[in-house]
XYZ file of C-alpha atoms in Angstrom:
732
model
C -0.388 -28.184 -7.851
C -2.081 -29.983 -4.997
C -4.302 -29.240 -2.034
C -3.147 -29.310 1.594
C -5.340 -29.446 4.671
C -4.878 -30.510 8.249
C -5.698 -30.339 11.937
C -3.220 -30.456 14.801
C -3.835 -30.345 18.554
C -1.570 -27.858 20.310
C -2.525 -28.793 23.870
C -0.632 -32.078 24.120
C -3.681 -34.247 23.398
C -4.320 -36.679 20.549
C -6.919 -36.271 17.829
C -9.879 -38.603 18.016
C -11.688 -40.332 15.196
C -14.105 -37.414 15.075
C -11.390 -35.469 13.248
C -11.666 -37.768 10.234
C -14.988 -36.381 9.062
C -13.718 -32.817 9.361
C -10.617 -33.686 7.347
C -12.859 -35.153 4.665
C -14.908 -31.946 4.519
C -11.746 -29.844 4.325
C -10.434 -31.973 1.484
C -13.750 -31.790 -0.357
C -13.680 -27.987 -0.131
C -10.422 -27.895 -2.115
C -10.819 -31.084 -4.154
C -10.510 -29.051 -7.367
C -6.793 -28.633 -6.607
C -6.078 -32.329 -6.934
C -8.084 -34.351 -9.457
C -5.600 -37.257 -9.525
C -5.709 -38.561 -5.981
C -6.885 -38.161 -2.392
C -5.173 -39.297 0.805
C -5.443 -38.992 4.590
C -3.096 -39.436 7.532
C -3.855 -39.300 11.264
C -1.456 -40.049 14.079
C -1.362 -38.731 17.632
C -2.097 -34.988 17.684
C -2.136 -34.475 13.927
C -4.177 -35.268 10.835
C -3.436 -34.493 7.176
C -5.783 -34.401 4.200
C -4.324 -34.189 0.703
C -5.444 -34.043 -2.933
C -2.954 -34.466 -5.758
C -2.369 -33.174 -9.255
C 0.340 -35.501 -10.560
C 3.051 -33.922 -12.704
C 6.265 -35.596 -11.486
C 6.485 -39.322 -10.701
C 2.868 -39.752 -11.745
C 2.742 -43.408 -10.699
C 4.825 -43.394 -7.514
C 4.715 -39.907 -6.052
C 1.624 -40.194 -3.867
C 1.606 -38.291 -0.588
C 1.968 -38.074 2.370
C 5.693 -38.730 2.026
C 7.481 -40.276 5.026
C 10.915 -41.229 6.225
C 11.503 -44.948 6.745
C 11.170 -44.609 10.528
C 7.918 -42.631 10.106
C 9.325 -39.856 12.289
C 8.839 -37.239 9.562
C 5.685 -36.927 7.469
C 5.231 -34.396 4.655
C 2.529 -33.096 2.354
C 3.587 -30.508 -0.221
C 2.049 -28.478 -3.023
C 4.322 -27.324 -5.827
C 7.604 -28.215 -7.446
C 11.187 -28.469 -6.187
C 13.063 -27.684 -9.365
C 16.561 -28.536 -8.142
C 15.575 -31.712 -6.281
C 18.152 -33.894 -8.059
C 20.940 -31.455 -7.249
C 19.816 -31.321 -3.619
C 19.530 -35.112 -3.363
C 23.170 -35.410 -4.425
C 24.198 -33.461 -1.309
C 22.477 -35.811 1.164
C 24.540 -38.056 3.431
C 25.673 -41.299 1.862
C 23.228 -44.091 2.455
C 20.160 -41.848 2.240
C 17.505 -43.746 0.323
C 14.739 -41.950 -1.533
C 11.680 -44.168 -1.797
C 10.030 -42.340 -4.730
C 10.940 -40.178 -7.713
C 8.873 -37.339 -6.261
C 10.662 -34.006 -6.346
C 9.305 -33.221 -2.861
C 10.681 -36.230 -0.987
C 14.136 -34.652 -0.718
C 12.640 -32.066 1.662
C 12.247 -34.673 4.405
C 15.941 -35.496 4.347
C 17.028 -31.875 4.051
C 15.016 -31.132 7.188
C 16.536 -34.085 9.029
C 20.000 -32.777 8.134
C 19.533 -28.994 8.390
C 16.558 -28.381 10.684
C 14.771 -25.094 10.081
C 17.371 -24.137 7.471
C 16.291 -26.980 5.199
C 14.855 -24.622 2.560
C 17.887 -22.336 2.228
C 19.100 -23.877 -1.034
C 15.742 -25.071 -2.377
C 14.695 -23.609 -5.709
C 11.050 -23.914 -6.594
C 7.477 -22.928 -5.830
C 5.824 -24.693 -2.923
C 3.797 -24.701 0.233
C 4.196 -27.572 2.674
C 3.192 -29.068 5.988
C 5.749 -31.221 7.781
C 5.106 -33.213 10.961
C 8.152 -33.845 13.159
C 6.968 -36.570 15.488
C 10.135 -36.642 17.612
C 10.106 -32.915 18.381
C 6.316 -32.762 18.512
C 6.010 -29.912 16.042
C 4.229 -28.958 12.854
C 5.893 -26.806 10.213
C 4.117 -24.748 7.552
C 6.305 -23.145 4.895
C 6.063 -21.307 1.585
C 8.359 -20.404 -1.282
C 10.121 -17.070 -1.509
C 7.398 -15.283 -3.493
C 4.336 -16.941 -2.041
C 3.465 -18.578 -5.358
C 1.810 -21.437 -3.508
C -0.547 -20.651 -0.609
C -1.163 -21.987 2.876
C -3.464 -20.416 5.485
C -3.956 -21.282 9.142
C -6.096 -20.505 12.179
C -4.900 -21.245 15.703
C -6.802 -21.241 18.976
C -5.945 -22.576 22.436
C -6.670 -26.185 21.454
C -5.599 -26.654 17.868
C -4.402 -25.243 14.591
C -6.199 -25.893 11.301
C -4.591 -25.146 7.949
C -5.209 -25.455 4.235
C -4.253 -24.302 0.762
C -7.361 -22.124 0.593
C -9.386 -20.310 3.243
C -12.494 -22.319 2.352
C -10.852 -25.449 3.806
C -10.433 -23.730 7.184
C -14.084 -22.689 7.181
C -15.008 -26.372 7.525
C -13.686 -26.168 11.086
C -16.534 -25.047 13.393
C -14.186 -22.994 15.570
C -12.604 -21.009 12.743
C -14.076 -17.493 12.393
C -15.937 -16.845 9.142
C -15.894 -13.056 9.253
C -14.664 -10.704 6.564
C -12.123 -8.138 7.789
C -13.863 -5.052 6.391
C -11.616 -2.415 7.936
C -8.380 -4.000 6.768
C -9.800 -4.672 3.309
C -10.998 -1.106 2.786
C -7.602 0.286 3.847
C -5.624 -2.066 1.636
C -3.659 -0.269 -1.078
C -4.528 -3.002 -3.565
C -8.185 -2.061 -3.059
C -7.794 1.724 -3.009
C -5.184 1.716 -5.794
C -3.632 4.773 -4.178
C -0.388 5.856 -5.905
C 1.694 5.115 -2.831
C 4.082 2.404 -1.725
C 2.832 -0.401 0.491
C 5.202 -2.927 2.042
C 2.761 -4.360 4.582
C 2.453 -8.156 4.843
C 0.013 -9.947 2.579
C -3.094 -11.153 4.408
C -6.125 -13.428 4.065
C -8.985 -10.826 3.972
C -10.706 -12.718 6.832
C -10.462 -12.187 10.589
C -8.613 -14.871 12.506
C -7.163 -16.470 9.372
C -3.431 -16.018 8.870
C -1.520 -16.312 5.610
C 1.823 -17.999 6.228
C 4.470 -15.468 5.121
C 6.420 -16.049 1.924
C 10.013 -17.149 2.447
C 9.245 -18.382 5.965
C 8.801 -21.519 8.053
C 6.080 -21.246 10.716
C 6.617 -23.729 13.537
C 3.931 -24.900 16.001
C 4.840 -26.740 19.185
C 2.101 -29.367 19.486
C 2.646 -29.716 23.223
C 2.682 -26.084 24.356
C 0.949 -24.285 21.489
C 3.914 -21.941 21.081
C 4.325 -20.561 17.561
C 7.480 -19.135 16.004
C 8.525 -17.983 12.549
C 11.880 -18.597 10.889
C 12.663 -16.500 7.793
C 14.923 -18.391 5.391
C 14.906 -15.752 2.623
C 14.526 -11.984 2.645
C 13.837 -9.670 -0.247
C 17.271 -8.398 -1.328
C 18.677 -5.080 -0.237
C 19.430 -2.867 -3.227
C 23.110 -2.492 -2.397
C 24.859 -2.778 -5.774
C 28.312 -3.887 -4.720
C 28.655 -6.371 -7.586
C 30.671 -4.112 -9.910
C 29.685 -6.074 -13.019
C 29.543 -4.326 -16.364
C 26.352 -3.624 -18.284
C 27.083 -6.397 -20.779
C 27.916 -8.868 -18.017
C 24.655 -8.174 -16.199
C 22.645 -8.682 -19.391
C 24.473 -11.937 -20.107
C 23.949 -13.256 -16.591
C 20.298 -12.267 -16.654
C 19.770 -14.192 -19.886
C 21.471 -17.274 -18.483
C 19.424 -17.190 -15.290
C 16.171 -16.712 -17.199
C 16.994 -19.668 -19.461
C 17.681 -21.742 -16.351
C 14.407 -20.618 -14.734
C 12.387 -21.540 -17.833
C 14.078 -24.943 -17.975
C 13.244 -25.456 -14.303
C 9.595 -24.650 -14.927
C 9.427 -27.203 -17.747
C 10.174 -29.995 -15.260
C 7.283 -32.489 -15.542
C 6.344 -35.959 -16.715
C 3.301 -34.498 -18.503
C 2.743 -31.899 -21.231
C 2.991 -28.213 -20.342
C 1.296 -25.303 -22.139
C 1.911 -21.554 -22.296
C -0.327 -18.500 -21.997
C 0.988 -16.219 -24.734
C 0.143 -12.540 -25.013
C 1.663 -10.111 -27.471
C 4.253 -8.803 -25.028
C 7.914 -9.504 -24.400
C 7.354 -11.463 -21.152
C 5.459 -14.510 -22.374
C 7.286 -14.289 -25.723
C 10.565 -14.661 -23.801
C 9.311 -17.789 -22.057
C 8.055 -19.185 -25.370
C 11.393 -18.532 -27.077
C 13.431 -20.158 -24.287
C 11.155 -23.168 -23.718
C 12.626 -26.330 -25.182
C 9.404 -28.315 -25.195
C 7.585 -26.372 -27.959
C 4.451 -25.855 -25.840
C 1.001 -25.239 -27.224
C 0.071 -21.603 -26.654
C -3.201 -19.948 -25.625
C -4.159 -16.297 -26.134
C -7.165 -14.296 -24.922
C -9.203 -12.860 -27.811
C -11.651 -10.259 -26.514
C -12.645 -6.725 -27.406
C -9.797 -5.258 -25.402
C -6.999 -7.513 -26.643
C -8.257 -7.124 -30.200
C -8.180 -3.320 -29.980
C -4.791 -3.076 -28.242
C -3.144 -5.655 -30.526
C -2.368 -8.185 -27.820
C -4.237 -11.069 -29.431
C -2.783 -10.328 -32.863
C 0.754 -10.322 -31.550
C 0.133 -13.502 -29.597
C -0.769 -15.165 -32.894
C 2.198 -13.638 -34.708
C 4.658 -14.581 -31.953
C 3.486 -18.194 -31.993
C 3.931 -18.241 -35.778
C 7.447 -16.827 -35.573
C 8.415 -19.485 -33.015
C 6.628 -22.346 -34.782
C 4.145 -22.927 -31.965
C 0.473 -23.897 -32.064
C -1.751 -21.031 -30.943
C -5.324 -21.137 -29.652
C -7.212 -17.815 -29.784
C -9.760 -18.190 -26.965
C -12.859 -16.170 -27.757
C -14.679 -13.769 -25.431
C -17.268 -11.836 -27.414
C -17.946 -8.259 -26.376
C -21.589 -9.077 -25.651
C -20.659 -12.017 -23.416
C -21.670 -11.199 -19.843
C -20.936 -13.473 -16.838
C -24.126 -14.614 -15.127
C -24.984 -13.884 -11.509
C -24.408 -17.425 -10.265
C -21.372 -17.786 -12.523
C -19.742 -14.766 -10.892
C -20.541 -15.950 -7.388
C -19.009 -19.371 -8.107
C -15.909 -17.699 -9.499
C -15.640 -15.262 -6.588
C -15.877 -18.030 -4.002
C -13.182 -19.940 -5.843
C -10.941 -16.854 -5.723
C -11.911 -15.723 -2.169
C -10.504 -12.240 -2.678
C -12.281 -8.934 -3.311
C -9.640 -8.242 -5.957
C -11.281 -10.787 -8.266
C -11.936 -8.885 -11.485
C -11.862 -9.083 -15.269
C -8.203 -10.149 -15.535
C -8.627 -13.078 -13.169
C -11.960 -14.040 -14.741
C -10.492 -14.181 -18.251
C -7.554 -16.228 -16.953
C -9.928 -18.648 -15.222
C -11.936 -19.082 -18.420
C -8.756 -19.698 -20.399
C -7.796 -22.437 -17.959
C -11.275 -23.925 -18.423
C -10.668 -24.020 -22.159
C -7.305 -25.742 -21.665
C -8.806 -28.318 -19.306
C -11.665 -29.037 -21.726
C -9.827 -29.013 -25.056
C -6.365 -30.279 -24.042
C -6.890 -32.253 -20.800
C -3.416 -33.805 -21.072
C -1.891 -30.364 -20.335
C -1.584 -30.108 -16.565
C 0.686 -27.105 -16.135
C 0.878 -23.685 -17.750
C 3.905 -21.442 -18.226
C 3.260 -17.732 -17.603
C 5.089 -14.452 -18.130
C 3.937 -13.024 -14.794
C 6.398 -11.191 -12.573
C 8.491 -9.676 -15.369
C 6.877 -6.250 -15.146
C 7.123 -6.090 -11.372
C 10.847 -6.795 -11.095
C 12.371 -5.628 -14.389
C 11.078 -2.071 -14.692
C 7.884 -2.838 -16.587
C 6.051 0.046 -14.934
C 8.844 2.600 -15.288
C 7.471 4.385 -18.362
C 3.977 4.518 -16.897
C 5.238 5.945 -13.610
C 7.253 8.502 -15.585
C 3.967 9.758 -17.053
C 5.316 9.981 -20.561
C 8.661 11.383 -19.453
C 12.099 9.834 -19.116
C 14.184 8.279 -16.325
C 14.511 11.478 -14.234
C 10.723 11.869 -14.334
C 10.394 8.256 -13.202
C 12.620 8.935 -10.188
C 10.812 12.196 -9.387
C 7.452 10.450 -9.386
C 8.823 7.675 -7.170
C 9.769 10.392 -4.694
C 6.192 11.699 -4.842
C 4.824 8.215 -4.222
C 7.071 7.864 -1.181
C 5.781 11.194 0.155
C 2.184 10.090 -0.451
C 2.755 6.944 1.612
C 4.272 9.025 4.418
C 1.375 11.488 4.282
C -1.027 8.644 4.998
C 1.011 7.637 8.029
C 1.533 11.157 9.389
C -1.383 13.228 8.046
C -0.860 16.269 10.274
C 2.699 16.811 9.098
C 1.829 15.545 5.638
C -0.514 18.504 5.134
C 2.563 20.564 4.223
C 2.632 18.716 0.907
C -0.984 19.647 0.108
C -0.518 23.424 0.205
C -0.032 25.315 -3.084
C 3.476 25.735 -4.406
C 6.638 23.855 -3.554
C 6.902 21.891 -0.277
C 8.616 23.959 2.410
C 9.552 21.043 4.674
C 12.157 18.400 3.887
C 10.693 15.022 2.913
C 13.168 13.377 5.316
C 11.284 15.006 8.206
C 8.033 13.461 7.027
C 9.706 10.112 6.471
C 11.063 10.048 10.017
C 7.718 11.071 11.487
C 5.889 8.403 9.492
C 8.279 5.686 10.663
C 8.662 4.333 7.155
C 11.420 1.757 6.567
C 14.599 3.439 5.398
C 14.331 2.293 1.794
C 14.991 4.718 -1.009
C 11.981 5.195 -3.325
C 13.573 3.122 -6.100
C 13.947 0.125 -3.799
C 10.566 0.800 -2.182
C 8.951 0.338 -5.607
C 10.299 -3.208 -5.867
C 9.311 -4.040 -2.305
C 5.809 -2.770 -3.030
C 5.658 -5.017 -6.083
C 6.905 -7.919 -3.967
C 3.839 -7.365 -1.823
C 1.635 -7.043 -4.926
C 2.638 -10.390 -6.400
C 1.694 -12.079 -3.131
C -1.603 -10.296 -2.492
C -2.806 -10.212 -6.097
C -0.780 -11.795 -8.903
C 0.180 -15.150 -7.380
C -3.164 -15.340 -5.588
C -5.352 -15.094 -8.677
C -3.010 -17.144 -10.876
C -3.031 -19.963 -8.331
C -6.817 -20.003 -7.803
C -7.796 -19.586 -11.469
C -5.486 -22.454 -12.413
C -6.296 -24.623 -9.395
C -10.014 -24.295 -10.030
C -9.412 -26.245 -13.219
C -6.908 -28.798 -11.940
C -3.937 -27.082 -13.616
C -0.687 -25.736 -12.168
C 0.566 -22.209 -12.974
C 4.341 -21.841 -13.357
C 6.129 -18.488 -13.324
C 9.806 -18.492 -14.429
C 10.237 -14.758 -13.742
C 9.619 -15.375 -10.021
C 12.979 -17.050 -9.607
C 14.766 -15.371 -6.711
C 18.071 -15.417 -8.570
C 16.665 -13.006 -11.178
C 15.435 -10.548 -8.562
C 18.728 -10.700 -6.680
C 20.550 -9.877 -9.900
C 18.265 -6.900 -10.644
C 18.858 -5.664 -7.090
C 22.581 -5.682 -7.811
C 22.324 -3.328 -10.819
C 24.341 -0.201 -9.893
C 22.586 3.152 -9.875
C 24.536 4.388 -12.899
C 23.333 1.446 -15.007
C 19.680 1.515 -13.979
C 18.575 3.973 -16.695
C 19.981 1.699 -19.406
C 18.930 -1.654 -17.896
C 15.784 -1.160 -15.802
C 14.016 1.474 -17.902
C 11.296 -0.317 -19.903
C 12.721 -3.760 -19.021
C 15.856 -3.266 -21.096
C 17.768 -5.918 -19.146
C 15.178 -8.459 -20.262
C 14.863 -7.140 -23.806
C 18.607 -7.078 -24.406
C 19.032 -10.587 -23.019
C 16.649 -11.861 -25.713
C 18.496 -10.477 -28.705
C 19.151 -13.508 -30.893
C 16.259 -15.453 -29.376
C 13.491 -13.244 -30.754
C 13.252 -10.939 -33.779
C 13.777 -7.232 -33.120
C 10.100 -6.419 -33.677
C 9.228 -8.543 -30.637
C 12.220 -7.545 -28.525
C 11.323 -3.873 -28.815
C 7.529 -4.099 -28.948
C 6.098 -1.715 -26.320
C 4.500 -3.097 -23.186
C 0.780 -3.691 -23.695
C -2.009 -4.139 -21.137
C -3.953 -7.377 -20.763
C -7.355 -5.780 -21.234
C -6.740 -2.080 -20.608
C -6.044 0.359 -23.399
C -8.037 1.301 -26.428
C -10.648 -1.443 -26.073
C -11.174 -1.365 -22.308
C -14.726 -0.085 -22.805
C -15.743 -3.534 -24.023
C -14.615 -5.099 -20.765
C -16.184 -2.368 -18.638
C -19.468 -2.647 -20.521
C -19.592 -6.432 -20.024
C -18.897 -6.263 -16.294
C -21.183 -3.302 -15.792
C -23.923 -5.327 -17.470
C -23.104 -8.238 -15.169
C -23.659 -6.072 -12.097
C -26.885 -4.647 -13.536
C -28.522 -7.900 -14.645
C -31.557 -9.302 -12.834
C -32.348 -5.875 -11.422
C -28.857 -5.418 -10.004
C -29.080 -8.691 -8.099
C -25.360 -9.000 -7.363
C -25.238 -5.467 -6.025
C -28.332 -5.905 -3.866
C -27.090 -9.219 -2.453
C -23.768 -7.588 -1.643
C -25.516 -4.760 0.230
C -27.682 -7.028 2.376
C -25.105 -8.154 4.954
C -24.364 -6.428 8.279
C -20.826 -5.422 7.309
C -21.964 -4.003 3.985
C -24.675 -1.986 5.693
C -22.088 -0.574 8.091
C -19.293 0.218 5.646
C -20.763 0.753 2.165
C -22.804 3.684 0.851
C -25.621 1.818 -0.870
C -27.059 4.841 -2.676
C -23.688 5.789 -4.115
C -22.984 2.223 -5.244
C -26.289 2.158 -7.111
C -25.628 5.574 -8.644
C -22.157 4.483 -9.741
C -23.606 1.455 -11.460
C -26.126 3.640 -13.292
C -23.294 5.887 -14.485
C -21.265 2.927 -15.721
C -24.248 1.527 -17.575
C -24.918 4.876 -19.245
C -21.258 5.394 -20.118
C -18.797 2.490 -19.765
C -15.906 4.952 -19.993
C -17.083 7.020 -17.015
C -14.946 5.197 -14.451
C -13.126 2.045 -13.469
C -15.577 -0.796 -12.985
C -13.006 -2.513 -10.726
C -13.687 -0.120 -7.844
C -17.394 -0.875 -7.864
C -16.768 -4.571 -8.410
C -14.324 -4.760 -5.487
C -16.902 -3.236 -3.138
C -19.566 -5.638 -4.391
C -17.152 -8.537 -3.971
C -16.638 -7.650 -0.317
C -20.356 -7.822 0.360
C -20.756 -11.080 -1.522
C -17.810 -12.684 0.276
C -19.325 -11.682 3.600
C -22.546 -13.440 2.653
C -20.870 -16.571 1.330
C -18.599 -16.922 4.351
C -21.677 -16.842 6.576
C -23.465 -19.494 4.487
C -20.865 -21.678 2.786
C -21.447 -22.502 -0.894
C -21.143 -26.071 -2.183
C -17.611 -27.278 -2.995
C -16.328 -26.142 -6.363
C -16.204 -29.662 -7.792
C -19.929 -30.101 -7.128
C -21.355 -26.945 -8.708
C -22.613 -26.626 -12.278
C -20.394 -24.668 -14.638
C -21.141 -22.303 -17.502
C -20.348 -23.394 -21.082
C -16.642 -23.579 -21.847
C -15.249 -20.800 -24.084
C -14.519 -21.626 -27.698
C -11.608 -20.633 -29.907
C -11.390 -18.858 -33.250
C -9.176 -20.603 -35.827
C -6.730 -18.134 -37.368
C -4.495 -19.056 -40.290
C -3.237 -15.607 -41.282
C -4.151 -12.583 -39.210
C -4.079 -10.113 -42.086
C -6.304 -12.288 -44.230
C -8.679 -13.197 -41.405
C -8.845 -9.773 -39.712
C -12.406 -8.927 -40.711
C -13.657 -12.372 -39.764
C -11.900 -12.139 -36.385
C -13.394 -8.732 -35.617
C -16.865 -9.950 -36.608
C -16.501 -12.862 -34.170
C -15.344 -10.682 -31.296
C -17.020 -7.293 -31.546
C -20.771 -7.363 -31.146
C -21.878 -3.747 -31.359
C -25.119 -2.688 -29.708
C -27.996 -2.377 -32.175
C -28.891 1.076 -33.465
C -32.623 1.667 -33.595
C -33.477 4.443 -36.095
C -36.563 5.229 -33.962
C -34.337 6.278 -31.044
C -33.971 9.943 -30.146
C -30.313 10.689 -29.473
C -27.916 13.526 -28.714
C -24.255 13.926 -27.938
C -23.446 13.715 -24.221
C -23.564 16.914 -22.179
C -19.820 16.845 -21.408
C -18.856 16.719 -25.097
C -18.053 19.527 -27.507
C -17.208 19.489 -31.217
C -14.519 22.037 -32.041
C -13.121 23.160 -35.362
C -9.843 24.829 -36.317
C -10.366 27.232 -39.238
C -6.896 26.352 -40.478
C -7.996 22.724 -40.963
C -11.424 22.844 -42.607
C -11.902 19.069 -42.801
C -10.866 18.272 -39.198
C -13.089 18.319 -36.111
C -11.958 17.818 -32.507
C -14.213 16.015 -30.043
C -13.544 17.053 -26.441
C -14.738 15.302 -23.279
C -14.724 17.397 -20.121
C -12.520 19.929 -21.878
C -9.888 17.405 -23.045
C -9.447 16.505 -26.727
C -10.206 12.792 -26.973
C -10.960 12.176 -30.669
C -10.039 13.723 -34.004
C -12.602 13.384 -36.821
C -11.526 13.862 -40.427
C -14.266 14.556 -42.976
C -11.960 13.360 -45.757
C -11.999 9.861 -44.180
C -15.552 9.838 -42.764
C -17.456 12.513 -44.671
C -20.893 11.717 -43.188
C -19.996 11.233 -39.536
C -19.177 14.764 -38.240
C -22.362 16.097 -39.798
C -24.424 13.365 -38.113
C -22.892 14.150 -34.716
C -23.620 17.849 -35.087
C -27.232 17.138 -36.096
C -28.152 14.817 -33.208
C -30.243 17.095 -31.000
C -32.227 14.744 -28.737
C -35.495 15.938 -30.285
C -35.489 14.019 -33.538
C -34.974 10.296 -33.981
C -31.794 8.944 -35.528
C -33.795 8.020 -38.617
C -35.171 11.541 -38.956
C -31.681 13.053 -38.595
C -30.252 10.738 -41.250
C -33.160 11.380 -43.629
C -32.646 15.113 -43.233
C -28.969 14.728 -44.137
C -29.669 12.344 -46.981
C -27.676 9.504 -45.410
C -28.615 5.885 -44.839
C -28.117 4.119 -41.509
C -25.718 1.661 -43.153
C -23.213 4.420 -43.954
C -22.713 5.383 -40.283
C -23.993 2.298 -38.427
C -20.565 1.272 -37.117
C -19.697 4.791 -35.947
C -23.087 5.257 -34.268
C -22.870 1.921 -32.484
C -19.378 2.703 -31.200
C -20.407 6.205 -30.125
C -23.377 4.842 -28.165
C -21.098 2.210 -26.621
C -18.587 4.891 -25.585
C -21.224 7.230 -24.179
C -20.441 9.862 -26.823
C -24.000 9.573 -28.093
C -26.695 9.243 -25.436
C -29.781 7.416 -26.645
C -33.236 7.996 -25.205
C -36.021 5.439 -25.347
C -37.253 4.360 -28.765
C -40.260 6.306 -29.991
C -43.517 4.288 -30.175
C-alpha cells in the first residue's frame, strides 16, 4: 500500500523546476499512504512523487523502479502475487535489480506492450513512463482494489492515488458533482441494478477504470484506454459436476489466501462471526492475530461473540475492539474522517473499520497488512436469501426480475408506467428492456455485474482509505478473478445448490471449519437487532453543537441548490426522538455531500498533520459465556432514566392482548407486531407500559404500581432508546 502522484505535460514540452513544489504538495496530501519512504523523479515532460509502505523487499524495494537503460520508469501501489512465476517467463538474460514484486512489470511491458497485465495476479494501481514512446500509462487491477485518479487539460495530466492529491494542482477543478452523486444508485439505495462505471464524485476528476490501462501520448495529448480484463460472461459451458466445482473453488480460495499472505512483515486479520473471514482465517498458514469490532450492534447480533469463538476454535489471538454505545464521533473527528474517505458514502461501517485500523496501528505497529473477508457476499450469493425476502430460490429469481424491471423503468419512465398500475403487468418486460436500452444481461448475471460496480464504488474504496489512513494495506482474497470466473461458469441447474446462501463457499470449507461455523447464517456488520445503538450514536453526532455538521453542510452553494434544508433538520429531529425511525445513512450521505463541497473549496490540512481522537481500546475476553455480563456492561451504556420524567408510549404504538394467551401482550408499531411481552418472564413490565400516560412522572407511575425503578430500569432505558417510550422534560 503506497501513494502515487504525478504531473505530465501532454503538449510536447518539458516540466520546469516549478513542478517540484507541486509534487511535494501532492505527496504531502497522501503521505499517510506511505510512512516508510518518500521519493521523487522528474525527467523531460514527467514528474513522479511516491510514498511507500514497505511489505516486500523492505530494504531494497524503493521506488521509482527503472530498467537499466532508464527508458522505463514505474511507480506502483499494491502487490503482484505471482511475480516469481511471471519473472520465470522473461527472456533469458533479463536481470531484476531488486526483490520487489513490482519490478517484473517493467519487463513484462517491454516484452508485451499494453498486454503486459494479462497474466498478472494481484491488486495494484501503477504509473509507467515509457520514455521512448513518449507516453504515460495508468493502470488498475481487475476489481479496482487500488485506486488512481487523474485530471487532464490541454497542457498536462495530473494523477494520484486519492483525489486530494489532484486538488494540489491549481488547474484541477475542486467542484462536487452534485447531480451525478444524487442520481447514483449507491446513494439512493434503489432496489435496481446499476452497471454504470464507478466515478470520483468530483467534476473533472476521472477514476481510471478497473481492469484497464489508460495511455496518454505526452506529445499530442491523445488518450486511449486498453481493457485487459472484462467481467466474465455467465455462459456456463464448463460442464463440471457439482462436486468438481466445489473442489476447484476450495483450491482457488486456498491459493488466493496464500497469495494475500505474501509479505516480509506480519499480517493480521479482521475477523467477524461470519463464514467469509472465518474461511480466510482457517486457510491462512501464518496464524494471524485477529481483530473484531465490539459495539452495541455486533454484541446484539452475535457477530463479536462468534468472532471470539472462531478465533478460539482456530487457535488464534483475538482482540475485541471496543465501541461503547454512548461513544459519539466529534464534529472535527468526523470531518477529518470524511476528508480522508472523500466519498459521501462514508458511514458507520467505514468509520468502525477506520477505528479498528487505528487500534492495529497503535497496539501492533509491526502489522502492516490486514486480511479481509470482503467480496464473498457479492460474488458467491451472499445476498440471495435477502433478495428472496424470506422465500426460496424461485423467489430470489422472481425478485431479480423485478429489480431488472425497476432499472428499466428509471430509463424509460413513460413506458415503465405500465408496471405501476394495479394488477399484473400487461406489457412484456422485454419491450421495456429494449426501450430502456439496457445491456442484454439476464437478471441473474446483472446482479453480479451490479455488485462488481458496488465493490469499486463502495467496498474497495472505503477499505482502501480506512486502511491507508493508518499506514496499513487491506488485502481481499475473495477478489481474485479466478474465483469469480469459476462462479460465472456454474450452470443454471446447479445454481440453486451452489449459489444460494454461498453454498459453494460453505461446502468448500467442510473439513477446514466445524459445521457450526460452516452453516452459521450470514450476519450483518452493524445492522440487525442492535442497529439502534449505531443509529443513536450517529444521530447524536449530527445533532451535537447545535447541529453544527448539518448547518455547515447546508451553507455551500450546491447544498443550497440541491438540498431541502428544512426537511434535513426535521429528519434529524425524528432520528433523535426515535433512532429506529429511519436509516441514518440517508441523512448522513446528504450531509457528507455538503461537507465535501465545503472542504474541496477550502482544503483541509494533510491527514498526517491533523490531531487525532483517542485510539479505541479493547476488552479482554477469556471465555465469552463467563464474561458475558462484563462484556455487555462495557459496551451497552443505556440512557439514564429520571423518575421525575413524564413519559408515555409513542403515538404509533398499541398494546394488544389475545384472550387465549392471558400472560402474553403484543406491541405493535404502525400496525405491525414488533415485540411480544410475556408477563411470566417480566411480570412488572407490561403493567408499567400500560400505565405510562404522559401526565404522571415515571416515579409516580411506579409508586402507584408498587414497583421500584430498579425492577424495570433496563426495560425502561431500552424502551426510551428505541422510541417505544417517549419522555418529556423532567419535572422541576
